[in-house]
Short mmCIF file of C-alpha atoms in Angstrom, two decimals:
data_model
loop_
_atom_site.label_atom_id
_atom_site.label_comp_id
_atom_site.label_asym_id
_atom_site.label_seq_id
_atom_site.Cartn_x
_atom_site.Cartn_y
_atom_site.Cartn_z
CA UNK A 1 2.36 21.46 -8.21
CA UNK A 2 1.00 25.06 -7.37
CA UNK A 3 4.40 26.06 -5.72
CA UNK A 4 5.89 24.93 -8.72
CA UNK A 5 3.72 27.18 -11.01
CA UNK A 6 3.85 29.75 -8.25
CA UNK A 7 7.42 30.21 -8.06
CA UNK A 8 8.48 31.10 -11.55
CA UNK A 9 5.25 33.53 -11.91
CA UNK A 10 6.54 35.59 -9.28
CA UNK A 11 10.12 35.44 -10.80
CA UNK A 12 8.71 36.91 -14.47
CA UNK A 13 6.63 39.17 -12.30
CA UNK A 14 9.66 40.52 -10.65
CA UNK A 15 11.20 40.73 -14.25
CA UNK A 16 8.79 42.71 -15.69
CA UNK A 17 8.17 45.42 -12.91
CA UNK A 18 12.40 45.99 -13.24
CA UNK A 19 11.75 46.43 -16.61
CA UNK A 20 9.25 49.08 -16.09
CA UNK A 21 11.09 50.88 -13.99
CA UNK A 22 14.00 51.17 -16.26
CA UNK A 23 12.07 52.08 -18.77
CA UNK A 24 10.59 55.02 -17.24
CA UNK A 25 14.13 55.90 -15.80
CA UNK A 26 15.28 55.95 -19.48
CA UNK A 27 12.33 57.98 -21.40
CA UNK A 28 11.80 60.09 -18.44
CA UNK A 29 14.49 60.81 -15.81
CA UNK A 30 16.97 62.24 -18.78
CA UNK A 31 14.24 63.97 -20.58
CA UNK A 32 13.41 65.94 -17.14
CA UNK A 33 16.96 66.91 -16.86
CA UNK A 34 16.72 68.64 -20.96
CA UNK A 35 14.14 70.05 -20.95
CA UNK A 36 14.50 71.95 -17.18
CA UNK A 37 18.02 72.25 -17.01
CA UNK A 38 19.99 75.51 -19.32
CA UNK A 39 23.08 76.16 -20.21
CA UNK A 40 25.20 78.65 -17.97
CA UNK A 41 25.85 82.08 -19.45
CA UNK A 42 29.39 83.22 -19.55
CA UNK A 43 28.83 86.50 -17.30
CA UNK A 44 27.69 86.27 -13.31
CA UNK A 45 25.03 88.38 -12.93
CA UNK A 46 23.24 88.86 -10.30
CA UNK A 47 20.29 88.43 -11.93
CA UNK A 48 21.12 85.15 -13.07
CA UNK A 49 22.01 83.79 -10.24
CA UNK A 50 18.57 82.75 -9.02
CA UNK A 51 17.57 80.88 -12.39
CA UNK A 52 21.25 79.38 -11.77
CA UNK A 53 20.02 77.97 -8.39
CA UNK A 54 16.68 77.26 -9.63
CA UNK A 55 18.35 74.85 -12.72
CA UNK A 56 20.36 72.99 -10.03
CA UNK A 57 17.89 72.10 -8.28
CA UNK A 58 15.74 71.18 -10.99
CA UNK A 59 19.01 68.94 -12.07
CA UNK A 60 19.28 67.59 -8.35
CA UNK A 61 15.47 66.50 -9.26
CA UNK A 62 16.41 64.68 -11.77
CA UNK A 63 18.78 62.57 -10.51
CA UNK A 64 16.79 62.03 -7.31
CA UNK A 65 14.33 60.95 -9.42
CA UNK A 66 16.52 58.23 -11.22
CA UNK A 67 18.23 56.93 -7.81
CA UNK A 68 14.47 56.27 -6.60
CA UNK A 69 14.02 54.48 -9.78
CA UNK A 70 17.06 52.17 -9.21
CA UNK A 71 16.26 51.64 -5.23
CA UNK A 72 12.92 50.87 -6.12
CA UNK A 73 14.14 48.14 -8.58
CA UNK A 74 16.93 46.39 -6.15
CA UNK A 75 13.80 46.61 -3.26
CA UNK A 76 11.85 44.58 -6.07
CA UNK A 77 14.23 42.12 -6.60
CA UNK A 78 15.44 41.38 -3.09
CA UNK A 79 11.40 41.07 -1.89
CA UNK A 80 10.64 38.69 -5.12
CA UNK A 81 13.74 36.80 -4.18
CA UNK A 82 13.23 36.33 -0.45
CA UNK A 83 9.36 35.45 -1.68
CA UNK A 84 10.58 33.00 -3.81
CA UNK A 85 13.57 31.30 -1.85
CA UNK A 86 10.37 30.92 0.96
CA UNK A 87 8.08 29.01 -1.54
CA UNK A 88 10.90 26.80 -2.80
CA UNK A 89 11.81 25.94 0.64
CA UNK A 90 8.17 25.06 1.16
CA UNK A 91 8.34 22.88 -2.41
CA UNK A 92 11.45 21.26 -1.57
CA UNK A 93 10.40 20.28 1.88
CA UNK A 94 7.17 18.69 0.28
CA UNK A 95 8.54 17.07 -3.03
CA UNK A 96 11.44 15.40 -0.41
CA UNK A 97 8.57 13.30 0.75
CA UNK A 98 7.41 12.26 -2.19
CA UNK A 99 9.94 11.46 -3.99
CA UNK A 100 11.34 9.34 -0.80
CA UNK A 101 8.00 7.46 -0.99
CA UNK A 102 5.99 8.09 -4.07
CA UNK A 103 9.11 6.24 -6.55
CA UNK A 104 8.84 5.77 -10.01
CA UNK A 105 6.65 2.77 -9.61
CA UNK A 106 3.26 1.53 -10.07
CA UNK A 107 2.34 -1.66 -8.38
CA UNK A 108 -0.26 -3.55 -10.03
CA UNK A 109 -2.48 -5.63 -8.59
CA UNK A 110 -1.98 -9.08 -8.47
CA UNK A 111 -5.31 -11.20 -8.55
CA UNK A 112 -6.49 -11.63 -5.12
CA UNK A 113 -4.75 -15.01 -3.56
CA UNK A 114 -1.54 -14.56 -5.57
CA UNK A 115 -0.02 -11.44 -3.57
CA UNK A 116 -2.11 -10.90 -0.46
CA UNK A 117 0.02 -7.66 0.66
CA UNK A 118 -1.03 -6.03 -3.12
CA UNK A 119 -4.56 -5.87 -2.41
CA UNK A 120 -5.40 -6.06 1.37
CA UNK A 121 -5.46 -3.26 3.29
CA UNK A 122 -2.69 -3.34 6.07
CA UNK A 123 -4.29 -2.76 9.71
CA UNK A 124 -3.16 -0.22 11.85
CA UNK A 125 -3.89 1.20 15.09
CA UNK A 126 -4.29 4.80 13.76
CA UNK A 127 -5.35 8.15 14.75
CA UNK A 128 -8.46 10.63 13.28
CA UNK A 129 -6.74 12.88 10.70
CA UNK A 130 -9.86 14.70 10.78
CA UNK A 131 -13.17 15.02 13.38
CA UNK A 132 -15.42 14.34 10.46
CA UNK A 133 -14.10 11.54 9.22
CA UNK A 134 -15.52 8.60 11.18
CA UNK A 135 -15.37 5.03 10.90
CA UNK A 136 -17.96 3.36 9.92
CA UNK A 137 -17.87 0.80 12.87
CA UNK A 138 -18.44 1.02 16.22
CA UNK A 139 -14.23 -0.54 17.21
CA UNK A 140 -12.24 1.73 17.32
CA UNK A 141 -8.74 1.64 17.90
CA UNK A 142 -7.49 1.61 21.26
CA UNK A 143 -3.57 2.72 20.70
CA UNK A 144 -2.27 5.24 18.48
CA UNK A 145 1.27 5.31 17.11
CA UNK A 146 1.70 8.25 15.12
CA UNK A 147 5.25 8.19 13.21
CA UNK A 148 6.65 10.80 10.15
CA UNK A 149 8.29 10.37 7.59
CA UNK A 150 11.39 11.00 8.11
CA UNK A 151 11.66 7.81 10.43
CA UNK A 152 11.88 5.37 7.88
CA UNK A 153 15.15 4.33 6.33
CA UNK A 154 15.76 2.60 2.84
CA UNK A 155 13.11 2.90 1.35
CA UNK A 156 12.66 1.00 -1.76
CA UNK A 157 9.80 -0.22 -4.13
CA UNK A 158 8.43 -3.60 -3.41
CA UNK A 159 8.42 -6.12 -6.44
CA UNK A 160 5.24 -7.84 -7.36
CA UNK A 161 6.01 -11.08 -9.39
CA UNK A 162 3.57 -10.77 -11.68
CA UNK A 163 -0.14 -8.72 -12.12
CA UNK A 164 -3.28 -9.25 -13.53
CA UNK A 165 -5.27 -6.08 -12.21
CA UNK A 166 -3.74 -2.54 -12.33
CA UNK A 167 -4.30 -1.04 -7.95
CA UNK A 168 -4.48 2.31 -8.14
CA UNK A 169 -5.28 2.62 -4.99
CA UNK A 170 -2.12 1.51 -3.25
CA UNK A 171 1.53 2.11 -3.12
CA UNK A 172 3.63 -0.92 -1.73
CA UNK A 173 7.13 0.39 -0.28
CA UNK A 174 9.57 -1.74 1.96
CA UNK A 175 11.64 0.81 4.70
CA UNK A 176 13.29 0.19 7.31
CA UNK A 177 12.12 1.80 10.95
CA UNK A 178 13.89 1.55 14.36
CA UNK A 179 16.27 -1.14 13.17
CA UNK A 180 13.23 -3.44 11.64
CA UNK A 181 12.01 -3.85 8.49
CA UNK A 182 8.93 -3.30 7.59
CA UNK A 183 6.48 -2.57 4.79
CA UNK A 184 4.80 0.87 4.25
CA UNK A 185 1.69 1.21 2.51
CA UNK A 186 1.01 4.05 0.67
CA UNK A 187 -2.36 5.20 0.30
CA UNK A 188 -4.12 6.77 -2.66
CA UNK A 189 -8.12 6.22 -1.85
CA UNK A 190 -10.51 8.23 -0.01
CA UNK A 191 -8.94 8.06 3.91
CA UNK A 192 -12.44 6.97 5.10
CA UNK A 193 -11.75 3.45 3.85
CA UNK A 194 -8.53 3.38 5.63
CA UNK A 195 -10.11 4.33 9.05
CA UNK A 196 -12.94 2.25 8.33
CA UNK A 197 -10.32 -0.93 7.79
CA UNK A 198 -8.12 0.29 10.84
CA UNK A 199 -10.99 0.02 13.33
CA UNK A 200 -12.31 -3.17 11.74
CA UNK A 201 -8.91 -4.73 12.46
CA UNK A 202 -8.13 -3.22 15.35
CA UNK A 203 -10.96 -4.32 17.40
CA UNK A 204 -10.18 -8.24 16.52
CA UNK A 205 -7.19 -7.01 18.68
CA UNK A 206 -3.80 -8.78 18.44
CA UNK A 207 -2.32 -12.71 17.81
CA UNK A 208 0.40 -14.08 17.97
CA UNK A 209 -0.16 -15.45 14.54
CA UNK A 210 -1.37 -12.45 13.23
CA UNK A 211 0.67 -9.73 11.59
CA UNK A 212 2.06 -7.36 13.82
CA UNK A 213 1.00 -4.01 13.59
CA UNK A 214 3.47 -1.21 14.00
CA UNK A 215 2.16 2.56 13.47
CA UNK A 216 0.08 4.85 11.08
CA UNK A 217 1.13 8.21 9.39
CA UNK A 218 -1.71 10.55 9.63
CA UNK A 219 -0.34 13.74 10.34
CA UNK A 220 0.43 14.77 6.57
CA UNK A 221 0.10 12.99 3.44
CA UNK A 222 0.94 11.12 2.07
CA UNK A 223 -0.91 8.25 4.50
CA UNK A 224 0.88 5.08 4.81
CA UNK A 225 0.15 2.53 7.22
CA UNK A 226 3.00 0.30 8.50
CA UNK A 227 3.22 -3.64 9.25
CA UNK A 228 5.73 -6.19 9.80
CA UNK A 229 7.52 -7.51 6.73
CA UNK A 230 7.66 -11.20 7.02
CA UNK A 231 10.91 -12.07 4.98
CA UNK A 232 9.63 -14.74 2.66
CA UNK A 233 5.80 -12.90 2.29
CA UNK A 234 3.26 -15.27 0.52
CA UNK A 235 3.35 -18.87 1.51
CA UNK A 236 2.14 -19.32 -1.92
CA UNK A 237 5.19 -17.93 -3.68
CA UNK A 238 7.10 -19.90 -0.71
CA UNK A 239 6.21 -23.10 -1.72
CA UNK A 240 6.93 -22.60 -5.80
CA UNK A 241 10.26 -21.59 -4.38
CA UNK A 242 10.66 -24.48 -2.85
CA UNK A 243 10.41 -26.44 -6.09
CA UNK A 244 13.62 -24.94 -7.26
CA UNK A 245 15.43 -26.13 -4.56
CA UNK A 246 15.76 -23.00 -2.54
CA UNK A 247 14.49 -24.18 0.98
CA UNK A 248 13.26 -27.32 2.62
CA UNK A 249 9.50 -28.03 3.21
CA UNK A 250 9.12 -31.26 5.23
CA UNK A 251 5.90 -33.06 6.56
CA UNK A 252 6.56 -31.67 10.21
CA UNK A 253 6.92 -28.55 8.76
CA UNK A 254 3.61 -28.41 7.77
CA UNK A 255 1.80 -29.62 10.71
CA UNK A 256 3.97 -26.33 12.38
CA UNK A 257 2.89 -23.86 9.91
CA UNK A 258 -0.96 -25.21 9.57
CA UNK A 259 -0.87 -25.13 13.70
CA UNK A 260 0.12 -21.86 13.89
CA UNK A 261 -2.50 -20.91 10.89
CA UNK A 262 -5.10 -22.74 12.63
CA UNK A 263 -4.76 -21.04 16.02
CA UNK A 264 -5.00 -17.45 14.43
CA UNK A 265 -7.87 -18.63 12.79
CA UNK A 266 -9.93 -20.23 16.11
CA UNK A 267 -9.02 -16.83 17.43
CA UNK A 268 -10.95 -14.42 14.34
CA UNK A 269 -13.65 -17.14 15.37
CA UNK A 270 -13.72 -16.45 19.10
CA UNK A 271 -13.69 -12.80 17.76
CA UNK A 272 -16.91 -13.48 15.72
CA UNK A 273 -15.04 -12.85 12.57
CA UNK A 274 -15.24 -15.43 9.58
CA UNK A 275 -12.30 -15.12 7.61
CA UNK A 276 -14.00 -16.40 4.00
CA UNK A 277 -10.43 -16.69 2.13
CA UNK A 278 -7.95 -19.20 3.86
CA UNK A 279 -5.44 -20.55 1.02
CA UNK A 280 -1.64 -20.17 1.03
CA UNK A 281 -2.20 -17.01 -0.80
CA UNK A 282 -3.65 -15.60 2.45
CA UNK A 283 -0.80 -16.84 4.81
CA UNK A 284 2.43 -14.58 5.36
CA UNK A 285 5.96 -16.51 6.36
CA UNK A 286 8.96 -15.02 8.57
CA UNK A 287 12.31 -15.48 8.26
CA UNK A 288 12.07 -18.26 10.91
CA UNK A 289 9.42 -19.59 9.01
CA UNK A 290 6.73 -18.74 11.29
CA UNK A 291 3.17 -18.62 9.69
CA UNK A 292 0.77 -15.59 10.44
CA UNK A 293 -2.49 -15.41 8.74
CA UNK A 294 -4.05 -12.37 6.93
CA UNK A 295 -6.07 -11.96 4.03
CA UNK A 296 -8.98 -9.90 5.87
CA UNK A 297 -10.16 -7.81 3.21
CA UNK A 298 -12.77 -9.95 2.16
CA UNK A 299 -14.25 -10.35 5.97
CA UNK A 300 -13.90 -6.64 6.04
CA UNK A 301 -15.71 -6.24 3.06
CA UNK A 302 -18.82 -8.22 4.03
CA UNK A 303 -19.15 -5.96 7.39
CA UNK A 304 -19.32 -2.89 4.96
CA UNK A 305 -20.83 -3.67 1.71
CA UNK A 306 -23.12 -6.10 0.34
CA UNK A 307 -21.47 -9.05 -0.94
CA UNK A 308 -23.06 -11.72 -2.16
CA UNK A 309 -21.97 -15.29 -1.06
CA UNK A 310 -19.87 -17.47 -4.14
CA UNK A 311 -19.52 -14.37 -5.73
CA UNK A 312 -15.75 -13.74 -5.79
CA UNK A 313 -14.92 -16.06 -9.41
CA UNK A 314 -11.15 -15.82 -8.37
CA UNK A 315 -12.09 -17.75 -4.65
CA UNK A 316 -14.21 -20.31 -6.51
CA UNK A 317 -11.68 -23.04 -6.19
CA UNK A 318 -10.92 -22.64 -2.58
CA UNK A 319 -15.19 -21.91 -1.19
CA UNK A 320 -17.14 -24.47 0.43
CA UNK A 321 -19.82 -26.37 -1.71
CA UNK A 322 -22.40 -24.52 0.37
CA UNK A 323 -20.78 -21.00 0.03
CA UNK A 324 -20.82 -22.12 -4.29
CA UNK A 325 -24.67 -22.40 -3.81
CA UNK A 326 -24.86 -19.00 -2.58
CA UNK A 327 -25.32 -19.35 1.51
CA UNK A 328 -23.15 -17.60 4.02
CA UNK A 329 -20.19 -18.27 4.61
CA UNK A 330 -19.64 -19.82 7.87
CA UNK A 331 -16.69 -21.44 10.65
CA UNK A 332 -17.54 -24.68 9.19
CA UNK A 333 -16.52 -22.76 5.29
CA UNK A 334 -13.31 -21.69 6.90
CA UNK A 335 -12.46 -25.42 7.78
CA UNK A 336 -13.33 -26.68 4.27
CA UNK A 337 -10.79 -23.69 2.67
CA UNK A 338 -8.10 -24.76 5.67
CA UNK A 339 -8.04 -28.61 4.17
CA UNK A 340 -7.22 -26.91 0.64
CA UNK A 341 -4.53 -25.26 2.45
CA UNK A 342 -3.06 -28.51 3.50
CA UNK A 343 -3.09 -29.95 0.08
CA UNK A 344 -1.25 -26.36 -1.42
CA UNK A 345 1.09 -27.13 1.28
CA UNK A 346 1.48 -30.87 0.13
CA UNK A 347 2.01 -29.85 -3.26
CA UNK A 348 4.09 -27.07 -2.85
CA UNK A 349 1.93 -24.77 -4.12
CA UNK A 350 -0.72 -27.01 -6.61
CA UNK A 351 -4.32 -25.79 -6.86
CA UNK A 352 -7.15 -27.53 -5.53
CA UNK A 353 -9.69 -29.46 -8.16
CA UNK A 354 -6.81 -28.37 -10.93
CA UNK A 355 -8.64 -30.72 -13.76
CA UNK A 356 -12.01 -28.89 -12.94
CA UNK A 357 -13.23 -25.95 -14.26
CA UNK A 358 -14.47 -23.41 -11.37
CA UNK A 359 -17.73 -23.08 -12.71
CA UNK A 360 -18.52 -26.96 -12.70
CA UNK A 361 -17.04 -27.66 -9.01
CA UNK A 362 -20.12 -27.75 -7.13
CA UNK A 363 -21.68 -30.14 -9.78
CA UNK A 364 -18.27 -31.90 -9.67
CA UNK A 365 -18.91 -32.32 -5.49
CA UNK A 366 -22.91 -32.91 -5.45
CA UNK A 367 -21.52 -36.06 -7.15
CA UNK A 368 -19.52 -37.61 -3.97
CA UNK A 369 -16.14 -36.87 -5.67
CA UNK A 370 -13.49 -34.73 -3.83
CA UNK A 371 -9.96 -34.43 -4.02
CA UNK A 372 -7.45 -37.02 -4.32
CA UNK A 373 -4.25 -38.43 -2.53
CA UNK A 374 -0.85 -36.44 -3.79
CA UNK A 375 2.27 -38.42 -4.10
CA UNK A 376 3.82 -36.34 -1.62
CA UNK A 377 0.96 -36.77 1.40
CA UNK A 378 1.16 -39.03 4.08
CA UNK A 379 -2.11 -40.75 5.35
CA UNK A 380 -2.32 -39.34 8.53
CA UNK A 381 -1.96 -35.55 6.46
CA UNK A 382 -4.48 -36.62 3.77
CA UNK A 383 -6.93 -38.02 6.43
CA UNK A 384 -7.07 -34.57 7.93
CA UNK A 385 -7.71 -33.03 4.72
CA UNK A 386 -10.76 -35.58 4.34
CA UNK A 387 -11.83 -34.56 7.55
CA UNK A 388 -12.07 -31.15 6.94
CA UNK A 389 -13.75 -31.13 3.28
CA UNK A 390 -16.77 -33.15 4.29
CA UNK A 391 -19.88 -32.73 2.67
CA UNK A 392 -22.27 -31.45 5.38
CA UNK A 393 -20.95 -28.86 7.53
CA UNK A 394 -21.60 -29.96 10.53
CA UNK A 395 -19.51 -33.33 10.24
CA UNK A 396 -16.15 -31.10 9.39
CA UNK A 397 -13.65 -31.00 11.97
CA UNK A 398 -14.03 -27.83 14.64
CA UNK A 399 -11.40 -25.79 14.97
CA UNK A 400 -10.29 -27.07 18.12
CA UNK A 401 -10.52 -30.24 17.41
CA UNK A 402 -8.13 -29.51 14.30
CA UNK A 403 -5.35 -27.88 16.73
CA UNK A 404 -5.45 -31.10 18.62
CA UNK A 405 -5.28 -32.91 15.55
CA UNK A 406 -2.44 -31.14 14.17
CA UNK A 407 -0.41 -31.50 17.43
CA UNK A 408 -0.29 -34.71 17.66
CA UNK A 409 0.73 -35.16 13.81
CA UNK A 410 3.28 -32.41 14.51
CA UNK A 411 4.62 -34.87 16.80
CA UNK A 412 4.71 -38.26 14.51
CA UNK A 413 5.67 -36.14 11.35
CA UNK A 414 8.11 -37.26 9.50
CA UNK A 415 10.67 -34.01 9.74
CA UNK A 416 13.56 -35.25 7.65
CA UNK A 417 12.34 -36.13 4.03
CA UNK A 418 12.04 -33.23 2.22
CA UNK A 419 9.17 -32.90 -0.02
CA UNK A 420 10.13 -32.88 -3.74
CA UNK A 421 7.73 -31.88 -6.89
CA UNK A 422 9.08 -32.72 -10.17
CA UNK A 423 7.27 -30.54 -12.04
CA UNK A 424 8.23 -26.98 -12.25
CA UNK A 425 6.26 -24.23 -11.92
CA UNK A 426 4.15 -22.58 -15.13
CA UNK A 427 3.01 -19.65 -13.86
CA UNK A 428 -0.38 -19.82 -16.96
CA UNK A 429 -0.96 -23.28 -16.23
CA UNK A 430 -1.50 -22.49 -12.55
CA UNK A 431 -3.82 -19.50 -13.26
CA UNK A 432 -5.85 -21.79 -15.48
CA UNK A 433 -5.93 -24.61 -13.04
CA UNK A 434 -7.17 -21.80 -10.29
CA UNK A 435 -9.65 -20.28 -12.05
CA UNK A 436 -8.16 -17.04 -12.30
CA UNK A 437 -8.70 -17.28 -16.33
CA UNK A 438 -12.54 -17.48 -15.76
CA UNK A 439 -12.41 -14.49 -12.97
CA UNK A 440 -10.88 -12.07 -15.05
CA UNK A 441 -10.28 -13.16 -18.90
CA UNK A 442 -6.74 -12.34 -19.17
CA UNK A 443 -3.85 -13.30 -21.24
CA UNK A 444 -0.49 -13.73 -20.99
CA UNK A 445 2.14 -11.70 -22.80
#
């Protein structure tokens, strides 16, 4: 923005200094010339002759005088020109990455388990910008792949399917870099809070069933950190897809995906990390429909600020009764939130407790009840779920137990029926049903 102020100053600058030299040119080189140079007189005397040389070179003056003017000018203008072609190199070079990356788009922010890449922050293994800014943990990364811009191809807004909360801290761009896809996320905030996240993430270190994580540009703005794009994203807006038709969830299918889900998460245990929001909303799928888990901006959260447990109205429906009374949360309250997993699964994409408001779910569980059988699960599935919302904590399933578990219904699944919900999908209903209309009072338009 200041080159662009900058450049047509100097230009009217330029304009007026021309002008001023013309106009002194004008009123005074030919009133110099009147008023010094006379008339020859008819007869050569040589007593004239010296006042004759004297005039000339009064007249030679004069014109001197007016060619200075006019070289002055043309210096003007070629300095003001070469001063100005500089600065709108400068702008051009600048405004190219922005308008590559900063498009005519503002991503909103989704509610927080409806589009997990719209309000997490993407890890990466990144690089200081500057020696004062310093993470605010003690990991910090161990690699550094610096990229620029110019090394990402195609890039095009991401679509968001639908928003509750405006982000105006993020930018959401898809790009394409070394012959991969990816997604590039633009930052806005304070670049604290990125390094903070970056070291956070990179010292849980790297899973199979984790999203890949592929560079950082730090060496200009804008920032953007880059990560894997898994082809289908949410596994939430996966499985409404699958209503209409548009791919094939089977039984074995799920025991795959909730193995693979379940493995990254006993690894964020071994790592001494609870994960506090496991729900399809949290889970990212490939193009091979390979499940990685993320979602880690809540666990990153509660190593920064001070969070208070049960808090988060729009994670109501998926906590642990223990985290709705206000204790930690815990491994044992990441088991609990994996069985509603495996009933969003089974449903293709239903919310837990649907017929009970999020405020009266703990009162709803102190009374023995918990969730019930869907058409669509088999026994061996829904005993699993059982298993994992227990009551008391320490009777769930523990995470390895639930990998051997899900291996060996993996094995018996049923991998040919495909799972069919008649109902289609109403986006309102399903934010009612979620909670999401007691979290944030919105309406839709």
């Amino acid at each position: 923005m200041q080159a662009v102020i900058i450049v047509p100053t100097l230009l009217l600058l330029g304009t007026l200094i021309t002008l001023l030299a013309l106009c002194l040119l004008k009123y005074y080189g030919p009133k110099q010339k009147w008023t010094q140079i006379t008339a020859p007189k008819p007869h050569h005397s040589s007593s004239n002759r010296p006042n004759q040389r004297h005039s000339h070179r009064h007249h030679l003056q004069g014109v001197d005088g007016e060619q200075a003017c006019i070289s002055l000018g043309v210096h003007l203008i070629f300095v003001i020109v070469f001063i100005s072609t500089q600065v709108t190199k400068e702008l051009h070079t600048q405004m190219y990455y922005s308008s590559l990356l900063c498009l005519s788009l503002s991503l909103s922010k989704a509610p927080p388990g409806i589009n997990p890449l719209e309000h997490e922050e993407l890890p990466m293994s990144v690089k200081q910008v500057q020696q004062i800014v310093r993470p605010t943990l003690a990991a910090v990364p161990q690699m550094s792949t610096e990229r620029h811009h110019g090394a990402f191809n195609q890039v095009t807004a991401l679509p968001v399917s639908f928003s509750i909360r405006p982000n105006d801290t993020v930018s959401l761009y898809r790009a394409s870099m070394d012959n991969r896809d990816v997604i590039l996320r633009v930052l806005k905030g304070k670049v604290s809070s990125l390094l903070g996240f970056a070291s956070f993430v990179s010292g849980l270190g790297r899973h199979s069933s984790l999203p890949e994580l592929l560079g950082v540009v730090s060496v200009q703005p804008p920032l953007m950190m880059v990560v894997e794009e898994l082809q289908h994203r949410d596994l939430l807006g996966y499985l409404w897809r699958c209503r209409q038709s548009s791919c094939e969830m089977t039984e074995k299918r799920i025991f795959t995906m909730a193995g693979q889900v379940a493995s990254a998460l006993e690894y964020l245990h071994s790592q001494r990390c609870i994960h506090g929001n496991v729900g399809a909303h949290s889970v990212l799928v490939g193009g091979d429909l390979t499940a990685k888990l993320w979602g880690l901006g809540p666990a990153y959260r509660r190593r920064t600020q001070a969070v208070t447990p049960g808090q988060d109205m729009e994670m109501r429906k998926w906590q642990a009764p223990e985290v709705l009374s206000r204790r930690a949360v815990s491994q044992s309250s990441d088991v609990w939130s994996f069985g509603l997993l495996l009933y969003e699964m089974v449903t293709l994409g239903d919310p837990p407790f649907a017929q009970i408001v999020a405020n009266e779910l703990l009162q709803y569980l102190q009374r023995g009840k918990h969730l019930k059988r869907p058409p669509t699960c088999s026994n061996s599935l829904y005993s699993i779920i059982k298993a994992c919302n227990n009551w008391r904590p320490e009777q769930r399933l523990s995470m390895s137990e639930l990998i051997r578990t899900l291996q060996a219904g993996e094995n018996s699944a049923n991998g040919r029926t495909v799972l069919r919900v008649p109902e289609p999908l109403d986006i309102e209903k399903y934010l009612r049903e979620a909670g999401y209309e007691e979290a944030y009072n919105y309406a839709v338009l």
